[in-house]
Coordinates of C-alpha atoms and ligand atoms in Angstrom, one line a residue:
X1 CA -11.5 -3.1 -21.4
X2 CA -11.0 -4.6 -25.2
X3 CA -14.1 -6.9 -25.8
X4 CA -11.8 -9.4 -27.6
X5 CA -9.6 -9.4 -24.1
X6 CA -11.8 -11.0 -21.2
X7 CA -10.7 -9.6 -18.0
X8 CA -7.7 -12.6 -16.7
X9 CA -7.9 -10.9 -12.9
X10 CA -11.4 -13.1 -11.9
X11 CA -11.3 -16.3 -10.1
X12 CA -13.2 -18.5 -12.9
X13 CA -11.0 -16.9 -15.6
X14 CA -7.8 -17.8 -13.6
X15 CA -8.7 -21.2 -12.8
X16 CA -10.3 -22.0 -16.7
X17 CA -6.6 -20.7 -17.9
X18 CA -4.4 -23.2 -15.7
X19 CA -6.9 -26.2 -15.9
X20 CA -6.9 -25.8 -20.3
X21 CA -3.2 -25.4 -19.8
X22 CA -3.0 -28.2 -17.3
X23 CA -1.0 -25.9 -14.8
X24 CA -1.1 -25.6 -11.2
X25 CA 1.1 -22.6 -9.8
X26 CA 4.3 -23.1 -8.6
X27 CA 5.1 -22.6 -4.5
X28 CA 8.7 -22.6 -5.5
X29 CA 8.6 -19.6 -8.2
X30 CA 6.3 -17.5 -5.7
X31 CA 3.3 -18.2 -8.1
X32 CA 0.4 -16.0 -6.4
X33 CA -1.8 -14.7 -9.2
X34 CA -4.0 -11.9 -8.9
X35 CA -7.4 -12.6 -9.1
X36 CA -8.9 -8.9 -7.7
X37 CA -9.7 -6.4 -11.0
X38 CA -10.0 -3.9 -8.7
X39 CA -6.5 -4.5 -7.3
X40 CA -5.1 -4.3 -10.7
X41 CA -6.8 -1.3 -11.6
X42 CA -6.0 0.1 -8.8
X43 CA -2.3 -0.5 -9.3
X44 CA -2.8 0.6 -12.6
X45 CA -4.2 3.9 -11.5
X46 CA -1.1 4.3 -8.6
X47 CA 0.9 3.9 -10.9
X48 CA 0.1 7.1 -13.1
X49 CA 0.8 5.5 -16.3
X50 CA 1.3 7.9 -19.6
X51 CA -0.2 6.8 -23.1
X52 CA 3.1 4.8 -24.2
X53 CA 5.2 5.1 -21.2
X54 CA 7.8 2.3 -21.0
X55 CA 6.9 -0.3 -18.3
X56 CA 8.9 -2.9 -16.9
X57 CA 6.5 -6.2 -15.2
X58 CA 8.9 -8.4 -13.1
X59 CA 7.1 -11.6 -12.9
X60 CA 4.1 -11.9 -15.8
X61 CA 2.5 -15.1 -14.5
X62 CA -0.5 -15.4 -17.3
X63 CA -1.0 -11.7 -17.5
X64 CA -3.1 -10.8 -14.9
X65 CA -0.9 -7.6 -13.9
X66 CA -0.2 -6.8 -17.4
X67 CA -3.3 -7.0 -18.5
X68 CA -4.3 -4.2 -16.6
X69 CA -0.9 -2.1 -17.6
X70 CA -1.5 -2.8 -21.3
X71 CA -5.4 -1.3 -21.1
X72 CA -4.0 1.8 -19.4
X73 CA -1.6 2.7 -22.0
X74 CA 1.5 1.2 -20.8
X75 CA 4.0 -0.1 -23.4
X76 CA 5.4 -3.2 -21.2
X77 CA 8.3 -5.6 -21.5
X78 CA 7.1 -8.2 -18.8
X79 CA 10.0 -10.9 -17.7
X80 CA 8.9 -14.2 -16.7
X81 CA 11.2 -17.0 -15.8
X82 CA 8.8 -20.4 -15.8
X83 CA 8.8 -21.5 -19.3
X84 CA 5.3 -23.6 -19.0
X85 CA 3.7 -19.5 -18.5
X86 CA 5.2 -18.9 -22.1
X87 CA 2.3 -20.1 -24.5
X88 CA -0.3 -19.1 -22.0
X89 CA 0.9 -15.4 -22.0
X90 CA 1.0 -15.5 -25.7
X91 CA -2.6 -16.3 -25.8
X92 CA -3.8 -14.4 -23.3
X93 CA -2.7 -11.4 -23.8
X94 CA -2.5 -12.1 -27.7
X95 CA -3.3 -9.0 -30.3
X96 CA -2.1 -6.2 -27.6
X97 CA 0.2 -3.8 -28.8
X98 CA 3.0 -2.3 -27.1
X99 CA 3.7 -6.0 -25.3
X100 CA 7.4 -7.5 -25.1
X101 CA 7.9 -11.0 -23.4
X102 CA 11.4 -11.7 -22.2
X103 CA 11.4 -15.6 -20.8
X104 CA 14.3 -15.5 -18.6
X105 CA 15.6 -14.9 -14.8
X106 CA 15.4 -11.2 -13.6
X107 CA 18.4 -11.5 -11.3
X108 CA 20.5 -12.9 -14.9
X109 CA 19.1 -11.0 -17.5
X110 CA 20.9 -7.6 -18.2
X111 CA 18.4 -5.3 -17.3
X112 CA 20.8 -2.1 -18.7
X113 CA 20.5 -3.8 -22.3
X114 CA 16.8 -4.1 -21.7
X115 CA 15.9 -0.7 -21.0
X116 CA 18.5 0.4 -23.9
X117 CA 18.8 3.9 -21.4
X118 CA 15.0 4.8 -22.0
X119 CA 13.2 5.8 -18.7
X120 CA 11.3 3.1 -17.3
X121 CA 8.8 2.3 -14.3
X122 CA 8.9 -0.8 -12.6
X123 CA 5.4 -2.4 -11.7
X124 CA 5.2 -5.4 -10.4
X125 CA 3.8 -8.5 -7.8
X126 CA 6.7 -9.8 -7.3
X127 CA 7.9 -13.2 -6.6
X128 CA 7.8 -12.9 -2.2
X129 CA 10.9 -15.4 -2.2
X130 CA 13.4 -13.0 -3.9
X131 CA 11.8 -9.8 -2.8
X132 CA 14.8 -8.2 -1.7
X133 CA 17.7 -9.3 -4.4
X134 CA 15.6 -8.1 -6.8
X135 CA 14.7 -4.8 -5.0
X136 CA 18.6 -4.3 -4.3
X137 CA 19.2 -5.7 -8.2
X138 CA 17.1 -2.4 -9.8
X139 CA 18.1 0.2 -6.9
X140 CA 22.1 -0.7 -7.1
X141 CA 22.6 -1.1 -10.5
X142 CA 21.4 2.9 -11.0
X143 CA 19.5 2.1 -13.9
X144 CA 16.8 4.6 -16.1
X145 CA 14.0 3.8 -13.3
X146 CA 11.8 6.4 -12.5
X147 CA 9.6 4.8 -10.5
X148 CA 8.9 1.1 -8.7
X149 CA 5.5 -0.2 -8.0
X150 CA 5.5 -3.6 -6.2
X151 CA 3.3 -5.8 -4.2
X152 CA 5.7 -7.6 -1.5
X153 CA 4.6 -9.0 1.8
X154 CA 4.0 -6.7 4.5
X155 CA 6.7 -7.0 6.7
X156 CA 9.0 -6.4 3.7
X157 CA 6.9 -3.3 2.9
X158 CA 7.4 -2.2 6.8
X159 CA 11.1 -2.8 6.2
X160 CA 11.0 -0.7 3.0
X161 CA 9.7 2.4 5.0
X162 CA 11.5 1.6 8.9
X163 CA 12.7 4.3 10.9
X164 CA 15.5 3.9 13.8
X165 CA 13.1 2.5 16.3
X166 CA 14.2 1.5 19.7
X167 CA 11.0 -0.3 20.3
X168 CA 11.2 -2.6 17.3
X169 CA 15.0 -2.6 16.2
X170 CA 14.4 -5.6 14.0
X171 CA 12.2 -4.0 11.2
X172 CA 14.8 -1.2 9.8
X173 CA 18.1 -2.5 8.2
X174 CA 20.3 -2.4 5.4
X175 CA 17.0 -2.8 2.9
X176 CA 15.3 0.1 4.8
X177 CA 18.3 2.4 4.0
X178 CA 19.0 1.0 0.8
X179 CA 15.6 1.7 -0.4
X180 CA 15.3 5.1 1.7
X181 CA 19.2 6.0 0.0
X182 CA 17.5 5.7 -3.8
X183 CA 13.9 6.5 -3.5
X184 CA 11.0 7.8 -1.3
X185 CA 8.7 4.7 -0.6
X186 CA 5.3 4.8 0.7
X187 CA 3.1 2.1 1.9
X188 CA -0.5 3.2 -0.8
X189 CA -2.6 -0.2 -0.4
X190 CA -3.7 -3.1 1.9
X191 CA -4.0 -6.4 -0.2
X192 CA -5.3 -9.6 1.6
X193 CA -4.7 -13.2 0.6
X194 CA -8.2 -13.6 -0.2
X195 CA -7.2 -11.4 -3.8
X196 CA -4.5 -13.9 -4.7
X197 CA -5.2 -17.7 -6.2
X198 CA -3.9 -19.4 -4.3
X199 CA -4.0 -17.2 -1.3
X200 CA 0.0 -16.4 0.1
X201 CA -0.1 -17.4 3.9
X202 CA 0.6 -13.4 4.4
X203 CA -0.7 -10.2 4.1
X204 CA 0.7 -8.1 0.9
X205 CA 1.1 -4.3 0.4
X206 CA 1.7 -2.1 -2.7
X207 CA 4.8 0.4 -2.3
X208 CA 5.7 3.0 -4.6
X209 CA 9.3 4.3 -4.5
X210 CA 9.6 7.5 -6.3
X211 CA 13.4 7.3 -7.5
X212 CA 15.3 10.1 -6.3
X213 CA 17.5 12.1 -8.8
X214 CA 19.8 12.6 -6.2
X215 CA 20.9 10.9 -2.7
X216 CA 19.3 12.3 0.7
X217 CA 22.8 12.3 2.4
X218 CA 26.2 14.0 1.2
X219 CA 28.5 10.7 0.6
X220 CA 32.1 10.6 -0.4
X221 CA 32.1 7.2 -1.6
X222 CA 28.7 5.1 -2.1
X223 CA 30.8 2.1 -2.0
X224 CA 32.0 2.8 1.6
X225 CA 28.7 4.0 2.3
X226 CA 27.1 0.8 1.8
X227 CA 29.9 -1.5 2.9
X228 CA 29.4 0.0 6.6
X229 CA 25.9 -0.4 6.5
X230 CA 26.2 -4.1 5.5
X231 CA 28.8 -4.4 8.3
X232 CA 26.7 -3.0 10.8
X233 CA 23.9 -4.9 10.2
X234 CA 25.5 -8.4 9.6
X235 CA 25.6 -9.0 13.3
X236 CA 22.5 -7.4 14.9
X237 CA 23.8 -8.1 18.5
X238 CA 27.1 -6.6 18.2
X239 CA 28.1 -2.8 18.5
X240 CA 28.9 -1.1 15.0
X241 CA 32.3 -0.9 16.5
X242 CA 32.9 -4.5 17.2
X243 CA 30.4 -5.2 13.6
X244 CA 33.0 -2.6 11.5
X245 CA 35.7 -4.6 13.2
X246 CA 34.4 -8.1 12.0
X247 CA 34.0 -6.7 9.1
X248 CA 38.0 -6.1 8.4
X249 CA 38.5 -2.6 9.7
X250 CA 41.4 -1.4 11.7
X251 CA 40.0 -0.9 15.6
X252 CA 42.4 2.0 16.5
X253 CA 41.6 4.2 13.6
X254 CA 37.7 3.0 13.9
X255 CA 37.3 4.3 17.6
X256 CA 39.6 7.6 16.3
X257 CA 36.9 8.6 13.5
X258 CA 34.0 7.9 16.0
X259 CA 35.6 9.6 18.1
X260 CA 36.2 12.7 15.9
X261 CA 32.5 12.3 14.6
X262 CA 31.4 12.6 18.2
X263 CA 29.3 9.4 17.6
X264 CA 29.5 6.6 20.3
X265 CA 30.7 3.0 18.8
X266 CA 29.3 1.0 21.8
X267 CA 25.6 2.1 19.7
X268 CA 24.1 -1.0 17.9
X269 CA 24.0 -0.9 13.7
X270 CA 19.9 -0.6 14.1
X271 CA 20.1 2.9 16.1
X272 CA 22.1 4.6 13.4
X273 CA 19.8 7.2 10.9
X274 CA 21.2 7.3 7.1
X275 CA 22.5 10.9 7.9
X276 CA 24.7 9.0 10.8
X277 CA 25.6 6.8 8.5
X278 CA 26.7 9.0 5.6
X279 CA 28.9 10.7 8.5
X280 CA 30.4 7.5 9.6
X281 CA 31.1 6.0 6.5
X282 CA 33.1 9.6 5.2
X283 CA 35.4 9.4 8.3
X284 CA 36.1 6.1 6.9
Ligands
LIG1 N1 2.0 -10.8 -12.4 C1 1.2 -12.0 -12.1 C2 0.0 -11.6 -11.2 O1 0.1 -10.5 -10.7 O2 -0.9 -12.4 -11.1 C3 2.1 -13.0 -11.4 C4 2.7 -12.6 -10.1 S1 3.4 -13.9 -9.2 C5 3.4 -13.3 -7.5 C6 5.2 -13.8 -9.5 C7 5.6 -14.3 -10.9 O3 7.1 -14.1 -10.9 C8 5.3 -15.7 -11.2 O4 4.7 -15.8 -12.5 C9 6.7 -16.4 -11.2 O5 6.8 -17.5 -12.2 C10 7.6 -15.2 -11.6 N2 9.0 -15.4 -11.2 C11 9.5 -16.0 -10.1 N3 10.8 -15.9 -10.1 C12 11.2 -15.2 -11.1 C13 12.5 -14.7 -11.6 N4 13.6 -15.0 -11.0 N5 12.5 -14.0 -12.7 C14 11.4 -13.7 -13.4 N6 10.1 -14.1 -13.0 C15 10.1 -14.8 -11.9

């Protein structure tokens, strides 16, 4: 750690920073700041980071997170949307190289331009209230990602990694195969509240999603791929038949390609594996 850079991730440091900027975090913009060094080095180290690899921080807070990236080589562009976290990032985290602040909102900004087709990992605690747009945001848009790092609450991590799973068909659904379809994500570290200021009422987890370079399933069209998974999960109680249905499709030439497939309609979305899916959606 620099000497002229004081570690932010400590309690006293946190609290000194938002009392001489007369700041109190925000509820509404999922303000939870890390206050645990050993979290963030930890991250860090998950992370792998090479001397002057290209980071993306979703969320920068008062540079807590990046903080940590920045010491372990990382070049980071770090996107923060609360404007009053402006001056205090430029101070703290004042003098460090290889550090790009973009003030704006992650789901409006054009990430594509941003990452001007370099590769880049995405490390971040992210805001728990948009968890999943911006998790679909960085997965749909196929952008130069190579990796995603993020601390989101743990049922959205259990989501992230759900299986089919008769005994708890509420966890896995469209995000689970979303994520599962782009990358291989694994559950690598417990956080509790007690590491955050202030403390989120839930427990966190870190998941890594190693990008995959190329899908798990054979497709024919994403696009149809994913419009039958939203289908069938729009209405958990219904059959995928009656869901696809709702969802505009024609019944008599729905229950003929399940019926070619040898797959029964009457199943529920939640039952379906992303191989079943893949063969559903090409009989569509
Ligand atoms: N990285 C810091 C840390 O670990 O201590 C802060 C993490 S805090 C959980 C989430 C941060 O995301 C907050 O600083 C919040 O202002 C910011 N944020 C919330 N919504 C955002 C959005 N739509 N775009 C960019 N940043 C956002």
């Amino acid at each position: 750690m620099s000497e002229i850079h004081p570690i932010i991730a400590r309690p006293e440091v946190t609290r000194r920073i938002l009392r001489r900027f007369k700041l109190h975090a925000s509820h509404k913009l999922g303000q939870n700041f890390l206050i645990d060094p050993e979290i963030v080095d930890e991250i860090a180290r998950i992370s792998e980071i090479e001397p002057g690899e290209s980071i993306l921080e979703i969320g920068a807070g008062i540079g807590t997170l990046t903080q940590g990236l920045l010491e372990s080589g990382g070049s980071v562009t770090a996107i923060e949307i609360d404007k009053k976290l402006i001056p205090v990032l430029d101070e703290t985290l004042n003098g460090y190289e290889n550090f790009r602040l973009i003030h704006g909102d992650v789901l409006k900004l054009d990430l594509r331009e941003i990452m001007q087709n370099q590769s880049f990992k995405v490390i971040s605690n992210l805001p728990y209230y948009i968890t999943t747009p911006i998790l679909l945001a960085l997965l749909e848009q196929k952008l130069p990602i190579t990796k995603i790092v993020a601390m989101v609450q743990r049922e959205v991590a259990e989501r992230m990694i759900a299986i089919p799973n008769p005994k708890n068909p509420k966890i896995y659904g469209a995000l689970s195969v979303a994520v599962q379809f782009f990358t291989e994500p694994r559950i690598v570290l417990e956080v509790p509240p007690g590491s955050f200021l202030p403390p989120p009422e839930v427990d966190s987890r870190v998941v890594v999603c190693d990008v995959r370079k190329s899908p798990p399933v054979e497709i024919l069209s994403e696009q149809k791929f994913f419009q039958i998974v939203r289908a069938s999960f729009s209405q958990r109680r219904k059959t995928i038949l009656n869901s696809l249905i709702a969802a505009g499709f024609d019944r008599v030439s729905a229950e003929k390609n399940f019926a070619e497939i040898g797959i029964d309609p009457t199943r529920r979305g939640e039952t379906f594996s992303l191989d079943e899916f893949a063969k559903i959606s090409n009989a569509f």
